[in-house]
C-alpha cells in the first residue's frame, strides 16, 4: 500500500504504523531502532513484540523517512502499514521503544491476524456497508475514545481497555447477532490495528461475515470528504494533539494530565476540573493525597516551562498497545 501524506504541509510529520509479523528475536531489534530514532531527533513510542511492531512517531519528514527505511528493512516489514498526519508542534516529549508481549493487548491465545482476519473495506466503500440496516456496526475502541466521536449507528461496548472486548462480545453475542444466521459485522478502530485482532477474534468465535475499515478512522477522515462523512465528532489520538477531525486537522479537545482522558470546553468549565490535577471523569477516582501530588507535579512542570526546560514528569502516557 503506498504511503500518502496529509494534504497539509506540516511543520511536524506524524507517522502511525503497525505490522503483524513474526520476529525471531524482537528484543535484539530494540537498541538499533532506538538509536536511529534518536539520531534523527524522532520522538514517540514504538512497541516491539514477537508478533510485530506498532506505534506512532513524529519529527521532520527526513527523519521519519530514515526511521521508516530502517523499519521496512526488518524481517517481513517492507509492507508496514503507515498513516501520515500533521502536527503544529512536536506531540511527544521523548522517544521510547518498548518490548511487549503483544503489540496490541487483547490477551486471547491463538489470535493471529496474518492468517485469519476480517474482510478489509476501503474508506470509500465504508458508508454503504454501515448504512445497511442488516449490518451490525461495532466501535472497538475504549469508552473515553468513543465519547468524543464515532460513526452513525455504531455500538459502543463501553470497555475500559481492549482486553475487555472478548468478554463483552461473548456476553452480548446472542443479543447482537441472534441465534440464526449471523448478520454482517463491521468493526473499526483508530488506525486499524485493533480491528486486525478483533476481526480475527470474531472469526475464531465462528462469525462468518466480518468486515473492518481499512486504515481505520484516520484513513477515513483523511480521504472521505466531510460533506459525505458518516463520522460524528472527533477522533482521539494517542499524542498531545489529543483529537483530530476531518482532513486530520487538529481537534478541539485538551487532555487531563491526571487520567489522560480527553477534556472538552464543557469539562474545563466544570468545578471538578483543575489543570494537571483532575477532570469530571477522574475526580472521584482519585484521593485528596493523589490530587495534591498532581498539583505539585503541575507546579514543577510550570516552573520548568518558564525556564525553557522539559520537566521529567511531562511525558504523555502513550497508549499504542491498546490502540
PDB file of C-alpha atoms in Angstrom:
ATOM      1  CA  UNK A   1       0.000   0.000   0.000  1.00  0.00           C
ATOM      2  CA  UNK A   2       1.553   3.352  -0.945  1.00  0.00           C
ATOM      3  CA  UNK A   3       2.118   5.856   1.842  1.00  0.00           C
ATOM      4  CA  UNK A   4       0.102   9.027   1.371  1.00  0.00           C
ATOM      5  CA  UNK A   5       0.558  12.176   3.372  1.00  0.00           C
ATOM      6  CA  UNK A   6      -1.994  14.652   4.627  1.00  0.00           C
ATOM      7  CA  UNK A   7      -2.555  17.467   2.143  1.00  0.00           C
ATOM      8  CA  UNK A   8      -1.356  19.952   4.747  1.00  0.00           C
ATOM      9  CA  UNK A   9       2.325  20.842   4.794  1.00  0.00           C
ATOM     10  CA  UNK A  10       3.171  20.018   8.414  1.00  0.00           C
ATOM     11  CA  UNK A  11       5.968  21.511  10.448  1.00  0.00           C
ATOM     12  CA  UNK A  12       5.987  18.152  12.225  1.00  0.00           C
ATOM     13  CA  UNK A  13       5.219  14.904  10.412  1.00  0.00           C
ATOM     14  CA  UNK A  14       3.409  12.191  12.380  1.00  0.00           C
ATOM     15  CA  UNK A  15       3.519   8.545  11.296  1.00  0.00           C
ATOM     16  CA  UNK A  16       1.222   5.913  12.841  1.00  0.00           C
ATOM     17  CA  UNK A  17       2.365   2.425  11.867  1.00  0.00           C
ATOM     18  CA  UNK A  18       1.961  -1.257  12.548  1.00  0.00           C
ATOM     19  CA  UNK A  19       2.880  -4.621  11.095  1.00  0.00           C
ATOM     20  CA  UNK A  20       1.924  -8.103  12.232  1.00  0.00           C
ATOM     21  CA  UNK A  21       4.813 -10.457  11.552  1.00  0.00           C
ATOM     22  CA  UNK A  22       6.901 -12.981  13.455  1.00  0.00           C
ATOM     23  CA  UNK A  23      10.192 -11.673  14.833  1.00  0.00           C
ATOM     24  CA  UNK A  24      12.553 -14.473  15.853  1.00  0.00           C
ATOM     25  CA  UNK A  25      14.217 -12.197  18.424  1.00  0.00           C
ATOM     26  CA  UNK A  26      12.343  -8.919  18.868  1.00  0.00           C
ATOM     27  CA  UNK A  27      14.468  -7.909  21.851  1.00  0.00           C
ATOM     28  CA  UNK A  28      17.539  -7.625  19.595  1.00  0.00           C
ATOM     29  CA  UNK A  29      15.702  -5.089  17.424  1.00  0.00           C
ATOM     30  CA  UNK A  30      15.174  -2.554  20.202  1.00  0.00           C
ATOM     31  CA  UNK A  31      18.530  -0.816  20.544  1.00  0.00           C
ATOM     32  CA  UNK A  32      19.224  -0.301  16.794  1.00  0.00           C
ATOM     33  CA  UNK A  33      15.680   1.054  16.342  1.00  0.00           C
ATOM     34  CA  UNK A  34      16.012   3.394  19.311  1.00  0.00           C
ATOM     35  CA  UNK A  35      19.409   4.574  18.065  1.00  0.00           C
ATOM     36  CA  UNK A  36      18.177   5.563  14.604  1.00  0.00           C
ATOM     37  CA  UNK A  37      15.177   7.348  16.114  1.00  0.00           C
ATOM     38  CA  UNK A  38      17.402   9.375  18.424  1.00  0.00           C
ATOM     39  CA  UNK A  39      19.931  10.078  15.662  1.00  0.00           C
ATOM     40  CA  UNK A  40      17.138  11.648  13.614  1.00  0.00           C
ATOM     41  CA  UNK A  41      15.509  13.513  16.532  1.00  0.00           C
ATOM     42  CA  UNK A  42      12.362  11.399  16.287  1.00  0.00           C
ATOM     43  CA  UNK A  43      10.030  11.150  19.276  1.00  0.00           C
ATOM     44  CA  UNK A  44       7.078   8.954  20.124  1.00  0.00           C
ATOM     45  CA  UNK A  45       6.555   5.339  21.125  1.00  0.00           C
ATOM     46  CA  UNK A  46       7.209   2.125  19.235  1.00  0.00           C
ATOM     47  CA  UNK A  47       6.233  -1.293  20.586  1.00  0.00           C
ATOM     48  CA  UNK A  48       8.081  -4.471  19.660  1.00  0.00           C
ATOM     49  CA  UNK A  49       6.758  -7.956  20.335  1.00  0.00           C
ATOM     50  CA  UNK A  50       7.245 -11.372  18.844  1.00  0.00           C
ATOM     51  CA  UNK A  51       4.069 -10.679  16.814  1.00  0.00           C
ATOM     52  CA  UNK A  52       5.327  -7.452  15.186  1.00  0.00           C
ATOM     53  CA  UNK A  53       5.683  -3.679  15.591  1.00  0.00           C
ATOM     54  CA  UNK A  54       3.241  -0.865  16.403  1.00  0.00           C
ATOM     55  CA  UNK A  55       3.399   2.783  17.359  1.00  0.00           C
ATOM     56  CA  UNK A  56       3.360   6.451  16.452  1.00  0.00           C
ATOM     57  CA  UNK A  57       6.405   8.658  15.876  1.00  0.00           C
ATOM     58  CA  UNK A  58       6.884  12.310  14.967  1.00  0.00           C
ATOM     59  CA  UNK A  59       9.644  14.527  13.626  1.00  0.00           C
ATOM     60  CA  UNK A  60      10.942  16.060  10.429  1.00  0.00           C
ATOM     61  CA  UNK A  61       9.911  14.448   7.125  1.00  0.00           C
ATOM     62  CA  UNK A  62      13.542  13.450   6.512  1.00  0.00           C
ATOM     63  CA  UNK A  63      13.872  11.922   9.965  1.00  0.00           C
ATOM     64  CA  UNK A  64      10.614   9.996   9.611  1.00  0.00           C
ATOM     65  CA  UNK A  65      11.749   8.686   6.227  1.00  0.00           C
ATOM     66  CA  UNK A  66      15.026   7.455   7.736  1.00  0.00           C
ATOM     67  CA  UNK A  67      13.266   5.572  10.537  1.00  0.00           C
ATOM     68  CA  UNK A  68      10.697   4.079   8.182  1.00  0.00           C
ATOM     69  CA  UNK A  69      13.502   2.872   5.897  1.00  0.00           C
ATOM     70  CA  UNK A  70      15.031   1.097   8.908  1.00  0.00           C
ATOM     71  CA  UNK A  71      11.680  -0.464   9.863  1.00  0.00           C
ATOM     72  CA  UNK A  72      10.964  -1.599   6.308  1.00  0.00           C
ATOM     73  CA  UNK A  73      14.305  -3.400   6.306  1.00  0.00           C
ATOM     74  CA  UNK A  74      13.235  -5.522   9.304  1.00  0.00           C
ATOM     75  CA  UNK A  75      12.084  -9.087   8.554  1.00  0.00           C
ATOM     76  CA  UNK A  76       8.761  -9.076   6.633  1.00  0.00           C
ATOM     77  CA  UNK A  77       8.219  -5.346   7.266  1.00  0.00           C
ATOM     78  CA  UNK A  78       8.597  -3.987   3.727  1.00  0.00           C
ATOM     79  CA  UNK A  79       4.815  -3.508   3.591  1.00  0.00           C
ATOM     80  CA  UNK A  80       4.409  -1.943   7.044  1.00  0.00           C
ATOM     81  CA  UNK A  81       1.112  -0.051   7.276  1.00  0.00           C
ATOM     82  CA  UNK A  82       1.790   3.695   7.711  1.00  0.00           C
ATOM     83  CA  UNK A  83      -0.640   6.602   8.029  1.00  0.00           C
ATOM     84  CA  UNK A  84       0.713  10.151   7.955  1.00  0.00           C
ATOM     85  CA  UNK A  85      -0.723  13.275   9.500  1.00  0.00           C
ATOM     86  CA  UNK A  86       0.443  16.716  10.606  1.00  0.00           C
ATOM     87  CA  UNK A  87       1.067  18.394  13.937  1.00  0.00           C
ATOM     88  CA  UNK A  88       1.662  22.102  14.503  1.00  0.00           C
ATOM     89  CA  UNK A  89       4.226  21.270  17.195  1.00  0.00           C
ATOM     90  CA  UNK A  90       6.029  18.157  18.461  1.00  0.00           C
ATOM     91  CA  UNK A  91       3.322  15.967  20.043  1.00  0.00           C
ATOM     92  CA  UNK A  92       5.717  13.805  22.106  1.00  0.00           C
ATOM     93  CA  UNK A  93       8.282  14.627  24.773  1.00  0.00           C
ATOM     94  CA  UNK A  94      10.688  11.755  24.228  1.00  0.00           C
ATOM     95  CA  UNK A  95      11.389   8.582  22.258  1.00  0.00           C
ATOM     96  CA  UNK A  96      10.563   5.167  23.687  1.00  0.00           C
ATOM     97  CA  UNK A  97      10.932   1.708  22.181  1.00  0.00           C
ATOM     98  CA  UNK A  98       9.196  -0.799  24.437  1.00  0.00           C
ATOM     99  CA  UNK A  99       9.281  -4.580  24.485  1.00  0.00           C
ATOM    100  CA  UNK A 100       5.815  -6.079  24.930  1.00  0.00           C
ATOM    101  CA  UNK A 101       4.047  -9.440  24.878  1.00  0.00           C
ATOM    102  CA  UNK A 102       1.584  -8.101  22.293  1.00  0.00           C
ATOM    103  CA  UNK A 103       1.696  -5.023  20.070  1.00  0.00           C
ATOM    104  CA  UNK A 104      -1.983  -4.517  20.846  1.00  0.00           C
ATOM    105  CA  UNK A 105      -3.110  -6.178  24.049  1.00  0.00           C
ATOM    106  CA  UNK A 106      -6.096  -8.484  23.728  1.00  0.00           C
ATOM    107  CA  UNK A 107      -4.922 -11.357  25.899  1.00  0.00           C
ATOM    108  CA  UNK A 108      -6.506 -14.077  23.733  1.00  0.00           C
ATOM    109  CA  UNK A 109      -4.301 -17.062  22.829  1.00  0.00           C
ATOM    110  CA  UNK A 110      -4.199 -18.248  19.247  1.00  0.00           C
ATOM    111  CA  UNK A 111      -5.184 -14.944  17.593  1.00  0.00           C
ATOM    112  CA  UNK A 112      -3.010 -14.388  14.516  1.00  0.00           C
ATOM    113  CA  UNK A 113      -4.219 -11.722  12.046  1.00  0.00           C
ATOM    114  CA  UNK A 114      -1.695 -12.917   9.476  1.00  0.00           C
ATOM    115  CA  UNK A 115      -3.828 -15.990   8.828  1.00  0.00           C
ATOM    116  CA  UNK A 116      -7.377 -15.170   9.909  1.00  0.00           C
ATOM    117  CA  UNK A 117      -8.841 -11.686   9.660  1.00  0.00           C
ATOM    118  CA  UNK A 118     -11.990  -9.910   8.559  1.00  0.00           C
ATOM    119  CA  UNK A 119     -12.613  -8.518   5.085  1.00  0.00           C
ATOM    120  CA  UNK A 120     -10.943  -5.144   4.562  1.00  0.00           C
ATOM    121  CA  UNK A 121     -13.247  -2.338   3.415  1.00  0.00           C
ATOM    122  CA  UNK A 122     -11.794   0.792   1.814  1.00  0.00           C
ATOM    123  CA  UNK A 123     -12.971   4.114   3.283  1.00  0.00           C
ATOM    124  CA  UNK A 124     -14.757   4.976   0.012  1.00  0.00           C
ATOM    125  CA  UNK A 125     -16.948   1.863   0.434  1.00  0.00           C
ATOM    126  CA  UNK A 126     -17.425   2.054   4.197  1.00  0.00           C
ATOM    127  CA  UNK A 127     -20.526   4.280   4.163  1.00  0.00           C
ATOM    128  CA  UNK A 128     -22.552   1.816   2.104  1.00  0.00           C
ATOM    129  CA  UNK A 129     -21.645  -1.040   4.445  1.00  0.00           C
ATOM    130  CA  UNK A 130     -22.507   0.680   7.720  1.00  0.00           C
ATOM    131  CA  UNK A 131     -25.649   2.331   6.341  1.00  0.00           C
ATOM    132  CA  UNK A 132     -27.087  -1.118   5.587  1.00  0.00           C
ATOM    133  CA  UNK A 133     -29.615  -1.888   8.357  1.00  0.00           C
ATOM    134  CA  UNK A 134     -28.586  -5.548   8.124  1.00  0.00           C
ATOM    135  CA  UNK A 135     -25.052  -4.666   9.272  1.00  0.00           C
ATOM    136  CA  UNK A 136     -24.072  -4.588  12.951  1.00  0.00           C
ATOM    137  CA  UNK A 137     -21.516  -1.778  13.446  1.00  0.00           C
ATOM    138  CA  UNK A 138     -19.178  -2.061  16.452  1.00  0.00           C
ATOM    139  CA  UNK A 139     -16.683   0.524  17.713  1.00  0.00           C
ATOM    140  CA  UNK A 140     -13.775  -1.493  19.157  1.00  0.00           C
ATOM    141  CA  UNK A 141     -12.166   1.449  20.966  1.00  0.00           C
ATOM    142  CA  UNK A 142     -12.314   2.323  24.652  1.00  0.00           C
ATOM    143  CA  UNK A 143     -15.135   4.271  26.273  1.00  0.00           C
ATOM    144  CA  UNK A 144     -13.265   7.587  26.565  1.00  0.00           C
ATOM    145  CA  UNK A 145     -12.373   7.434  22.851  1.00  0.00           C
ATOM    146  CA  UNK A 146     -15.936   6.711  21.749  1.00  0.00           C
ATOM    147  CA  UNK A 147     -17.174   9.613  23.878  1.00  0.00           C
ATOM    148  CA  UNK A 148     -15.526  12.225  21.638  1.00  0.00           C
ATOM    149  CA  UNK A 149     -16.635  10.768  18.303  1.00  0.00           C
ATOM    150  CA  UNK A 150     -17.862   7.688  16.438  1.00  0.00           C
ATOM    151  CA  UNK A 151     -19.756   6.565  13.333  1.00  0.00           C
ATOM    152  CA  UNK A 152     -23.516   6.749  12.966  1.00  0.00           C
ATOM    153  CA  UNK A 153     -25.246   3.555  14.174  1.00  0.00           C
ATOM    154  CA  UNK A 154     -22.109   2.301  15.917  1.00  0.00           C
ATOM    155  CA  UNK A 155     -22.465   0.224  19.080  1.00  0.00           C
ATOM    156  CA  UNK A 156     -20.287   1.352  21.984  1.00  0.00           C
ATOM    157  CA  UNK A 157     -19.093  -1.647  24.064  1.00  0.00           C
ATOM    158  CA  UNK A 158     -18.158   0.779  26.895  1.00  0.00           C
ATOM    159  CA  UNK A 159     -14.913  -1.086  27.501  1.00  0.00           C
ATOM    160  CA  UNK A 160     -12.132   0.408  29.615  1.00  0.00           C
ATOM    161  CA  UNK A 161      -9.408  -1.479  27.724  1.00  0.00           C
ATOM    162  CA  UNK A 162      -9.185  -3.553  24.557  1.00  0.00           C
ATOM    163  CA  UNK A 163      -8.565  -6.593  26.755  1.00  0.00           C
ATOM    164  CA  UNK A 164     -12.228  -6.302  27.847  1.00  0.00           C
ATOM    165  CA  UNK A 165     -13.562  -6.679  24.301  1.00  0.00           C
ATOM    166  CA  UNK A 166     -13.674 -10.528  24.084  1.00  0.00           C
ATOM    167  CA  UNK A 167     -15.682 -10.867  27.309  1.00  0.00           C
ATOM    168  CA  UNK A 168     -18.046  -8.106  26.186  1.00  0.00           C
ATOM    169  CA  UNK A 169     -18.659  -9.787  22.839  1.00  0.00           C
ATOM    170  CA  UNK A 170     -19.243 -13.225  24.338  1.00  0.00           C
ATOM    171  CA  UNK A 171     -21.710 -11.784  26.838  1.00  0.00           C
ATOM    172  CA  UNK A 172     -23.574  -9.787  24.177  1.00  0.00           C
ATOM    173  CA  UNK A 173     -23.333 -12.169  21.236  1.00  0.00           C
ATOM    174  CA  UNK A 174     -26.892 -13.510  21.274  1.00  0.00           C
ATOM    175  CA  UNK A 175     -28.382 -10.055  21.778  1.00  0.00           C
ATOM    176  CA  UNK A 176     -26.292  -8.626  18.927  1.00  0.00           C
ATOM    177  CA  UNK A 177     -26.361 -11.451  16.403  1.00  0.00           C
ATOM    178  CA  UNK A 178     -29.369 -13.549  17.292  1.00  0.00           C
ATOM    179  CA  UNK A 179     -29.400 -17.326  17.211  1.00  0.00           C
ATOM    180  CA  UNK A 180     -29.820 -17.983  13.488  1.00  0.00           C
ATOM    181  CA  UNK A 181     -27.511 -16.926  10.678  1.00  0.00           C
ATOM    182  CA  UNK A 182     -25.439 -14.039  11.997  1.00  0.00           C
ATOM    183  CA  UNK A 183     -25.726 -10.653  10.248  1.00  0.00           C
ATOM    184  CA  UNK A 184     -22.728  -8.864   8.814  1.00  0.00           C
ATOM    185  CA  UNK A 185     -20.489  -7.321  11.455  1.00  0.00           C
ATOM    186  CA  UNK A 186     -18.468  -4.206  10.632  1.00  0.00           C
ATOM    187  CA  UNK A 187     -15.840  -3.024  13.114  1.00  0.00           C
ATOM    188  CA  UNK A 188     -13.496  -0.066  13.234  1.00  0.00           C
ATOM    189  CA  UNK A 189     -10.762   1.483  15.353  1.00  0.00           C
ATOM    190  CA  UNK A 190      -8.321   4.397  15.235  1.00  0.00           C
ATOM    191  CA  UNK A 191      -5.671   3.151  12.832  1.00  0.00           C
ATOM    192  CA  UNK A 192      -6.714  -0.405  12.007  1.00  0.00           C
ATOM    193  CA  UNK A 193      -4.599  -2.483  14.369  1.00  0.00           C
ATOM    194  CA  UNK A 194      -7.241  -3.273  16.981  1.00  0.00           C
ATOM    195  CA  UNK A 195      -9.560  -4.415  14.194  1.00  0.00           C
ATOM    196  CA  UNK A 196      -6.913  -6.831  12.952  1.00  0.00           C
ATOM    197  CA  UNK A 197      -7.275  -8.672  16.240  1.00  0.00           C
ATOM    198  CA  UNK A 198     -10.973  -8.073  16.891  1.00  0.00           C
ATOM    199  CA  UNK A 199     -11.999  -9.373  13.463  1.00  0.00           C
ATOM    200  CA  UNK A 200      -9.644 -12.342  13.848  1.00  0.00           C
ATOM    201  CA  UNK A 201     -11.248 -12.986  17.239  1.00  0.00           C
ATOM    202  CA  UNK A 202     -14.792 -12.932  15.825  1.00  0.00           C
ATOM    203  CA  UNK A 203     -13.761 -15.287  13.032  1.00  0.00           C
ATOM    204  CA  UNK A 204     -12.294 -17.605  15.659  1.00  0.00           C
ATOM    205  CA  UNK A 205     -15.615 -17.395  17.508  1.00  0.00           C
ATOM    206  CA  UNK A 206     -17.403 -18.645  14.391  1.00  0.00           C
ATOM    207  CA  UNK A 207     -18.785 -15.380  12.980  1.00  0.00           C
ATOM    208  CA  UNK A 208     -18.526 -15.647   9.200  1.00  0.00           C
ATOM    209  CA  UNK A 209     -19.210 -12.206   7.707  1.00  0.00           C
ATOM    210  CA  UNK A 210     -16.818  -9.889   9.490  1.00  0.00           C
ATOM    211  CA  UNK A 211     -15.541  -6.631   7.989  1.00  0.00           C
ATOM    212  CA  UNK A 212     -13.213  -3.887   9.115  1.00  0.00           C
ATOM    213  CA  UNK A 213     -12.367  -0.380   7.994  1.00  0.00           C
ATOM    214  CA  UNK A 214      -9.028  -0.479   6.176  1.00  0.00           C
ATOM    215  CA  UNK A 215      -6.682   2.116   7.597  1.00  0.00           C
ATOM    216  CA  UNK A 216      -9.058   2.863  10.448  1.00  0.00           C
ATOM    217  CA  UNK A 217     -10.763   6.122  11.316  1.00  0.00           C
ATOM    218  CA  UNK A 218      -7.616   8.087  10.472  1.00  0.00           C
ATOM    219  CA  UNK A 219      -7.635   6.971   6.846  1.00  0.00           C
ATOM    220  CA  UNK A 220     -11.389   7.603   6.615  1.00  0.00           C
ATOM    221  CA  UNK A 221     -11.065  11.151   7.968  1.00  0.00           C
ATOM    222  CA  UNK A 222      -8.148  11.795   5.640  1.00  0.00           C
ATOM    223  CA  UNK A 223      -9.806  10.598   2.449  1.00  0.00           C
ATOM    224  CA  UNK A 224     -13.611  10.911   2.756  1.00  0.00           C
ATOM    225  CA  UNK A 225     -14.954  14.455   2.176  1.00  0.00           C
ATOM    226  CA  UNK A 226     -16.631  15.914   5.246  1.00  0.00           C
ATOM    227  CA  UNK A 227     -19.888  16.509   3.364  1.00  0.00           C
ATOM    228  CA  UNK A 228     -20.094  12.761   2.611  1.00  0.00           C
ATOM    229  CA  UNK A 229     -18.912  11.578   6.010  1.00  0.00           C
ATOM    230  CA  UNK A 230     -20.881   9.462   8.464  1.00  0.00           C
ATOM    231  CA  UNK A 231     -18.368  10.245  11.205  1.00  0.00           C
ATOM    232  CA  UNK A 232     -19.679  12.391  14.049  1.00  0.00           C
ATOM    233  CA  UNK A 233     -17.363  14.249  16.412  1.00  0.00           C
ATOM    234  CA  UNK A 234     -13.580  13.999  16.624  1.00  0.00           C
ATOM    235  CA  UNK A 235     -11.115  11.113  16.841  1.00  0.00           C
ATOM    236  CA  UNK A 236      -8.933  10.595  19.900  1.00  0.00           C
ATOM    237  CA  UNK A 237      -5.250  10.064  19.082  1.00  0.00           C
ATOM    238  CA  UNK A 238      -2.523   8.890  21.408  1.00  0.00           C
ATOM    239  CA  UNK A 239      -0.365  12.006  21.434  1.00  0.00           C
ATOM    240  CA  UNK A 240      -0.596  15.596  22.606  1.00  0.00           C
ATOM    241  CA  UNK A 241      -2.808  16.679  19.742  1.00  0.00           C
ATOM    242  CA  UNK A 242      -5.454  14.709  21.710  1.00  0.00           C
ATOM    243  CA  UNK A 243      -8.015  14.636  18.864  1.00  0.00           C
ATOM    244  CA  UNK A 244      -8.189  15.161  15.102  1.00  0.00           C
ATOM    245  CA  UNK A 245     -11.096  15.857  12.781  1.00  0.00           C
ATOM    246  CA  UNK A 246     -11.853  15.675   9.080  1.00  0.00           C
ATOM    247  CA  UNK A 247      -8.782  16.167   6.948  1.00  0.00           C
ATOM    248  CA  UNK A 248      -6.801  15.151  10.076  1.00  0.00           C
ATOM    249  CA  UNK A 249      -6.921  18.747  11.297  1.00  0.00           C
ATOM    250  CA  UNK A 250      -6.080  19.103  14.982  1.00  0.00           C
ATOM    251  CA  UNK A 251      -9.190  18.902  17.140  1.00  0.00           C
ATOM    252  CA  UNK A 252     -10.700  20.955  19.941  1.00  0.00           C
ATOM    253  CA  UNK A 253     -10.111  18.685  22.953  1.00  0.00           C
ATOM    254  CA  UNK A 254      -7.477  19.096  25.619  1.00  0.00           C
ATOM    255  CA  UNK A 255      -6.040  16.416  27.875  1.00  0.00           C
ATOM    256  CA  UNK A 256      -6.456  15.725  31.562  1.00  0.00           C
ATOM    257  CA  UNK A 257      -2.903  15.114  32.712  1.00  0.00           C
ATOM    258  CA  UNK A 258      -4.137  13.193  35.745  1.00  0.00           C
ATOM    259  CA  UNK A 259      -6.066  10.453  33.904  1.00  0.00           C
ATOM    260  CA  UNK A 260      -5.052  11.052  30.245  1.00  0.00           C
ATOM    261  CA  UNK A 261      -8.663  11.297  29.108  1.00  0.00           C
ATOM    262  CA  UNK A 262      -9.818  13.976  26.646  1.00  0.00           C
ATOM    263  CA  UNK A 263     -11.465  17.087  28.081  1.00  0.00           C
ATOM    264  CA  UNK A 264     -13.906  19.345  26.262  1.00  0.00           C
ATOM    265  CA  UNK A 265     -14.646  23.040  26.818  1.00  0.00           C
ATOM    266  CA  UNK A 266     -17.602  21.974  28.974  1.00  0.00           C
ATOM    267  CA  UNK A 267     -15.297  19.742  31.044  1.00  0.00           C
ATOM    268  CA  UNK A 268     -12.909  22.649  31.584  1.00  0.00           C
ATOM    269  CA  UNK A 269     -15.791  24.787  32.857  1.00  0.00           C
ATOM    270  CA  UNK A 270     -16.685  22.178  35.493  1.00  0.00           C
ATOM    271  CA  UNK A 271     -15.732  22.847  39.128  1.00  0.00           C
ATOM    272  CA  UNK A 272     -14.214  19.350  39.110  1.00  0.00           C
ATOM    273  CA  UNK A 273     -11.634  20.377  36.504  1.00  0.00           C
ATOM    274  CA  UNK A 274      -8.238  21.575  37.702  1.00  0.00           C
ATOM    275  CA  UNK A 275      -5.408  21.841  35.196  1.00  0.00           C
ATOM    276  CA  UNK A 276      -2.994  18.943  35.656  1.00  0.00           C
ATOM    277  CA  UNK A 277      -4.937  17.655  38.679  1.00  0.00           C
ATOM    278  CA  UNK A 278      -8.427  16.374  37.819  1.00  0.00           C
ATOM    279  CA  UNK A 279     -11.355  16.417  35.413  1.00  0.00           C
ATOM    280  CA  UNK A 280     -15.040  15.425  35.758  1.00  0.00           C
ATOM    281  CA  UNK A 281     -14.238  11.887  34.606  1.00  0.00           C
ATOM    282  CA  UNK A 282     -11.499  11.152  37.137  1.00  0.00           C
ATOM    283  CA  UNK A 283     -12.186  13.413  40.128  1.00  0.00           C
ATOM    284  CA  UNK A 284     -13.998  10.675  42.064  1.00  0.00           C
ATOM    285  CA  UNK A 285     -11.339   8.118  41.139  1.00  0.00           C
ATOM    286  CA  UNK A 286      -8.526   9.954  42.932  1.00  0.00           C
ATOM    287  CA  UNK A 287      -7.829  10.672  46.593  1.00  0.00           C
ATOM    288  CA  UNK A 288      -7.034  14.088  48.038  1.00  0.00           C
ATOM    289  CA  UNK A 289      -3.441  12.906  48.528  1.00  0.00           C
ATOM    290  CA  UNK A 290      -3.158  11.935  44.871  1.00  0.00           C
ATOM    291  CA  UNK A 291      -4.556  15.272  43.742  1.00  0.00           C
ATOM    292  CA  UNK A 292      -2.065  17.122  45.937  1.00  0.00           C
ATOM    293  CA  UNK A 293       0.719  15.077  44.341  1.00  0.00           C
ATOM    294  CA  UNK A 294      -0.585  16.066  40.906  1.00  0.00           C
ATOM    295  CA  UNK A 295      -0.670  19.731  41.984  1.00  0.00           C
ATOM    296  CA  UNK A 296       2.974  19.536  42.960  1.00  0.00           C
ATOM    297  CA  UNK A 297       3.838  17.928  39.636  1.00  0.00           C
ATOM    298  CA  UNK A 298       1.888  20.666  37.829  1.00  0.00           C
ATOM    299  CA  UNK A 299       3.782  23.361  39.743  1.00  0.00           C
ATOM    300  CA  UNK A 300       7.085  21.753  38.815  1.00  0.00           C
ATOM    301  CA  UNK A 301       6.101  21.485  35.148  1.00  0.00           C
ATOM    302  CA  UNK A 302       5.039  25.136  35.029  1.00  0.00           C
ATOM    303  CA  UNK A 303       8.289  26.148  36.707  1.00  0.00           C
ATOM    304  CA  UNK A 304      10.281  24.121  34.181  1.00  0.00           C
ATOM    305  CA  UNK A 305       8.309  25.640  31.290  1.00  0.00           C
ATOM    306  CA  UNK A 306       9.076  29.166  32.493  1.00  0.00           C
ATOM    307  CA  UNK A 307      12.761  28.235  32.484  1.00  0.00           C
ATOM    308  CA  UNK A 308      12.532  26.760  28.989  1.00  0.00           C
ATOM    309  CA  UNK A 309      13.025  23.203  30.214  1.00  0.00           C
ATOM    310  CA  UNK A 310      11.050  19.972  29.839  1.00  0.00           C
ATOM    311  CA  UNK A 311      10.083  18.571  33.218  1.00  0.00           C
ATOM    312  CA  UNK A 312      10.865  14.859  33.589  1.00  0.00           C
ATOM    313  CA  UNK A 313       7.246  14.188  34.546  1.00  0.00           C
ATOM    314  CA  UNK A 314       5.853  15.777  31.392  1.00  0.00           C
ATOM    315  CA  UNK A 315       5.538  12.554  29.463  1.00  0.00           C
ATOM    316  CA  UNK A 316       2.415  11.589  27.567  1.00  0.00           C
ATOM    317  CA  UNK A 317       1.023   8.242  28.634  1.00  0.00           C
ATOM    318  CA  UNK A 318       1.139   6.681  25.197  1.00  0.00           C
ATOM    319  CA  UNK A 319      -1.486   4.031  24.618  1.00  0.00           C
ATOM    320  CA  UNK A 320      -0.301   2.324  21.475  1.00  0.00           C
ATOM    321  CA  UNK A 321      -0.582  -1.170  22.890  1.00  0.00           C
ATOM    322  CA  UNK A 322      -4.298  -0.548  23.362  1.00  0.00           C
ATOM    323  CA  UNK A 323      -4.989   1.290  20.097  1.00  0.00           C
TER     324      UNK A 323
END
